[in-house]
Coordinates of C-alpha atoms in Angstrom, one line a residue:
Chain A
S1 CA -9.8 -4.0 -0.2
Q2 CA -10.4 -5.2 -3.8
Q3 CA -13.4 -3.2 -5.0
G4 CA -13.3 -4.3 -8.6
E5 CA -13.3 -7.8 -10.0
E6 CA -12.4 -8.5 -13.7
D7 CA -13.8 -11.3 -15.8
P8 CA -12.3 -13.3 -17.3
Q9 CA -9.0 -13.7 -15.4
A10 CA -7.3 -14.7 -18.6
L11 CA -8.2 -14.3 -22.3
S12 CA -6.4 -15.7 -25.3
I13 CA -7.4 -14.6 -28.9
Q14 CA -6.0 -14.4 -32.4
E15 CA -4.7 -11.2 -33.9
G16 CA -7.5 -9.2 -35.5
E17 CA -10.2 -10.5 -33.2
N18 CA -11.9 -8.3 -30.6
A19 CA -11.3 -8.7 -26.9
T20 CA -13.9 -7.9 -24.2
M21 CA -13.1 -7.6 -20.5
N22 CA -15.6 -7.0 -17.8
C23 CA -15.3 -5.3 -14.4
S24 CA -17.7 -5.3 -11.5
Y25 CA -17.5 -3.1 -8.4
K26 CA -19.3 -2.7 -5.1
T27 CA -19.7 0.8 -3.9
S28 CA -20.6 4.2 -5.5
I29 CA -17.9 5.8 -7.6
N30 CA -16.8 9.1 -9.1
N31 CA -15.4 7.5 -12.2
L32 CA -14.0 4.2 -13.4
Q33 CA -10.6 3.9 -15.1
W34 CA -8.9 1.2 -17.2
Y35 CA -5.1 0.7 -17.0
R36 CA -2.8 -1.6 -18.9
Q37 CA 0.3 -3.3 -17.5
N38 CA 3.0 -4.9 -19.6
S39 CA 4.9 -7.7 -17.8
G40 CA 7.2 -6.3 -15.1
R41 CA 6.3 -2.7 -15.8
G42 CA 4.2 0.0 -14.3
L43 CA 0.6 0.8 -15.2
V44 CA -0.4 3.0 -18.1
H45 CA -3.7 4.8 -18.1
L46 CA -6.0 3.9 -21.0
I47 CA -9.3 5.6 -20.6
L48 CA -11.6 7.1 -17.9
I49 CA -15.4 7.1 -17.8
R50 CA -17.3 9.3 -15.4
S51 CA -20.2 8.0 -13.4
N52 CA -22.7 10.0 -15.5
E53 CA -21.4 8.6 -18.8
R54 CA -22.5 5.4 -20.4
E55 CA -20.0 4.9 -23.2
K56 CA -16.7 6.3 -24.2
H57 CA -14.3 5.6 -27.2
S58 CA -10.6 6.2 -27.6
G59 CA -9.1 4.8 -30.8
R60 CA -9.6 1.0 -30.7
L61 CA -10.9 1.1 -27.2
R62 CA -14.6 1.3 -26.2
V63 CA -15.6 1.4 -22.6
T64 CA -19.2 1.1 -21.2
L65 CA -20.4 1.8 -17.7
D66 CA -23.6 0.6 -16.1
T67 CA -23.9 2.1 -12.7
S68 CA -27.2 0.3 -12.0
K69 CA -25.4 -3.0 -12.3
K70 CA -22.1 -1.6 -11.0
S71 CA -20.3 -3.0 -14.0
S72 CA -18.1 -1.8 -16.9
S73 CA -16.6 -3.4 -20.0
L74 CA -13.5 -2.7 -22.0
L75 CA -13.6 -3.7 -25.7
I76 CA -10.4 -3.7 -27.7
T77 CA -11.1 -4.0 -31.4
A78 CA -8.9 -5.5 -34.1
S79 CA -6.4 -6.7 -31.5
R80 CA -2.7 -6.8 -32.2
A81 CA 0.1 -8.9 -30.6
A82 CA 1.3 -5.7 -29.0
D83 CA -1.9 -5.5 -27.0
T84 CA -0.7 -8.5 -24.9
A85 CA -0.8 -7.3 -21.4
S86 CA -2.8 -7.3 -18.1
Y87 CA -5.7 -4.9 -18.0
F88 CA -7.1 -3.5 -14.8
C89 CA -10.2 -1.5 -13.9
A90 CA -10.0 0.9 -11.1
T91 CA -12.7 2.9 -9.3
A92 CA -12.2 6.3 -7.8
R93 CA -14.1 7.3 -4.7
L94 CA -14.1 10.0 -2.2
I95 CA -13.4 9.1 1.5
S96 CA -13.3 11.0 4.7
I97 CA -10.0 11.3 6.6
S98 CA -9.0 13.1 9.8
S99 CA -7.7 16.1 7.9
G100 CA -10.7 16.4 5.5
S101 CA -11.2 14.2 2.5
A102 CA -9.2 12.2 0.0
R103 CA -9.8 10.3 -3.2
Q104 CA -8.6 6.8 -3.6
L105 CA -8.2 4.5 -6.6
T106 CA -9.1 0.9 -5.9
F107 CA -8.0 -1.8 -8.4
G108 CA -9.5 -5.0 -9.6
S109 CA -7.5 -8.2 -10.0
G110 CA -7.0 -7.8 -13.7
T111 CA -7.5 -9.7 -16.9
Q112 CA -4.4 -11.2 -18.6
L113 CA -4.9 -10.8 -22.4
T114 CA -2.8 -12.8 -24.8
V115 CA -3.0 -11.9 -28.5
L116 CA -1.6 -14.6 -30.7
P117 CA 0.0 -13.6 -34.0
Chain B
D1 CA 10.4 14.2 -20.2
G2 CA 8.4 14.3 -17.0
G3 CA 7.8 11.0 -15.1
I4 CA 8.3 8.9 -12.1
T5 CA 11.5 7.1 -11.3
Q6 CA 11.6 4.2 -8.9
S7 CA 14.9 2.7 -7.7
P8 CA 16.3 0.1 -7.4
K9 CA 14.5 -2.1 -10.0
Y10 CA 15.4 -5.2 -7.9
L11 CA 16.0 -5.3 -4.2
F12 CA 16.8 -8.1 -1.8
R13 CA 16.1 -8.1 1.9
K14 CA 17.7 -10.1 4.6
E15 CA 15.8 -11.3 7.7
G16 CA 15.4 -8.5 10.3
Q17 CA 16.5 -5.8 7.9
N18 CA 14.7 -2.6 6.9
V19 CA 14.9 -1.6 3.2
T20 CA 13.9 1.7 1.6
L21 CA 12.5 2.0 -1.9
S22 CA 12.9 5.3 -3.7
C23 CA 10.3 7.2 -5.7
E24 CA 11.0 10.5 -7.4
Q25 CA 8.7 12.5 -9.6
N26 CA 9.2 15.6 -11.7
L27 CA 5.6 16.0 -12.7
N28 CA 4.9 18.7 -10.1
H29 CA 2.1 16.5 -8.6
D30 CA 1.0 17.0 -5.0
A31 CA -0.4 13.5 -4.5
M32 CA 1.8 10.4 -4.4
Y33 CA 0.9 6.8 -3.7
W34 CA 2.6 3.4 -2.9
Y35 CA 0.9 0.2 -4.0
R36 CA 1.9 -3.4 -3.5
Q37 CA 1.2 -6.0 -6.2
D38 CA 1.3 -9.7 -5.6
P39 CA 1.6 -12.2 -8.5
G40 CA -1.6 -12.4 -10.6
Q41 CA -3.3 -9.8 -8.5
G42 CA -4.3 -6.2 -8.6
L43 CA -2.8 -3.3 -6.7
R44 CA -3.3 -2.7 -3.0
L45 CA -2.8 0.7 -1.5
I46 CA -0.1 0.9 1.2
Y47 CA 0.3 4.7 1.9
Y48 CA -0.6 7.9 0.2
S49 CA 0.3 11.5 0.6
Q50 CA -1.7 14.4 -0.6
I51 CA 0.7 17.1 0.4
V52 CA 4.3 17.6 1.8
N53 CA 4.7 16.5 5.4
D54 CA 1.4 14.7 5.4
F55 CA 0.5 11.1 4.6
Q56 CA -2.3 8.6 5.2
K57 CA -2.4 4.8 5.7
G58 CA -3.9 2.8 2.9
D59 CA -5.4 -0.7 3.2
I60 CA -2.2 -2.6 4.0
A61 CA 0.1 -0.1 5.9
E62 CA 1.2 -2.5 8.6
G63 CA 5.0 -3.2 8.4
Y64 CA 5.6 -0.2 6.2
S65 CA 6.5 3.4 6.8
V66 CA 6.8 6.5 4.6
S67 CA 8.0 10.1 4.7
R68 CA 7.2 13.1 2.5
E69 CA 9.7 15.8 3.2
K70 CA 9.8 17.1 -0.4
K71 CA 7.1 17.3 -3.0
E72 CA 9.2 15.3 -5.5
S73 CA 10.1 12.4 -3.2
F74 CA 8.0 9.7 -1.4
P75 CA 10.3 6.9 -0.1
L76 CA 8.8 3.7 1.3
T77 CA 10.5 1.7 4.0
V78 CA 9.7 -2.0 4.3
T79 CA 10.4 -2.8 7.9
S80 CA 11.4 -6.1 9.5
A81 CA 7.8 -6.1 10.9
Q82 CA 6.5 -6.9 7.4
K83 CA 6.7 -10.7 7.4
N84 CA 5.8 -11.2 3.8
P85 CA 7.5 -8.4 1.9
T86 CA 8.1 -10.3 -1.4
A87 CA 6.1 -8.4 -4.0
F88 CA 6.2 -5.8 -6.8
Y89 CA 6.0 -2.3 -5.4
L90 CA 4.6 0.5 -7.5
C91 CA 4.7 4.3 -6.9
A92 CA 2.3 6.7 -8.5
S93 CA 1.5 10.4 -8.5
S94 CA -1.4 12.5 -9.6
P95 CA -2.4 16.2 -9.9
S96 CA -4.5 17.7 -7.1
R97 CA -7.0 20.4 -6.6
P98 CA -5.0 23.6 -5.8
G99 CA -4.7 24.3 -2.1
T100 CA -6.3 21.0 -1.0
G101 CA -4.0 18.3 -2.1
V102 CA -7.1 16.2 -2.9
W103 CA -6.5 14.2 -6.1
K104 CA -8.4 15.4 -9.2
S105 CA -10.0 12.1 -9.8
N106 CA -10.8 12.9 -13.4
Q107 CA -7.1 12.8 -14.0
P108 CA -5.2 9.5 -14.2
Q109 CA -2.5 8.4 -11.9
H110 CA 1.0 8.1 -13.3
F111 CA 3.1 5.1 -12.4
G112 CA 6.7 4.3 -12.1
D113 CA 8.2 1.0 -13.4
G114 CA 8.2 -0.6 -10.0
T115 CA 10.7 -2.3 -7.6
R116 CA 10.7 -6.0 -7.2
L117 CA 11.5 -6.9 -3.6
S118 CA 12.6 -10.4 -2.6
I119 CA 13.8 -12.1 0.6
L120 CA 17.3 -13.6 0.7

């Protein structure tokens, strides 16, 4: 099932502008992760924020997490044409299985970001 | 360099045919995963394996089968029972807690570059 939903579905900005993407989820989580996917390629991990953290930075990326609202945002500052890609949030949760426990990653539907030169 | 290799990059399936997608990793990860991605959508979990000779169904396992005979390999078979197989298939792996196979969720999953499957 799709746990996370990204907003907006598509975003088009000029180079140098900031891009903000939002993610909402439904159940309790261990952490929330953001991934990037270039067209026709696999996913690349960008940043992880734990459930007890509120904000995290990595280079031009800033992620916030509000567990009370079950939402997260990804901010890319000073965007570049090379940032054009799809961005996905994913939530990690622990589940029970017959042989014990397992952790699963559940992905949202993604935001397609286009940065115009 | 360590990584995940998926092959082939493109695959075509005829009606009634089973096809197998390959996924190999040299990251020494215990846990491996198969996801399906439809156009404009996120990833949905098909099967996962936390340890050799063990695997679990994900959210959309019907019409698919897997095996995990070696730590490095986690092939996915799309059977003729899968009536809508056209999609982009992604394999991933991740490190696990020693002795348990349970994914260390504070570590990212590493992805291959996918196989695009189409029906002839």
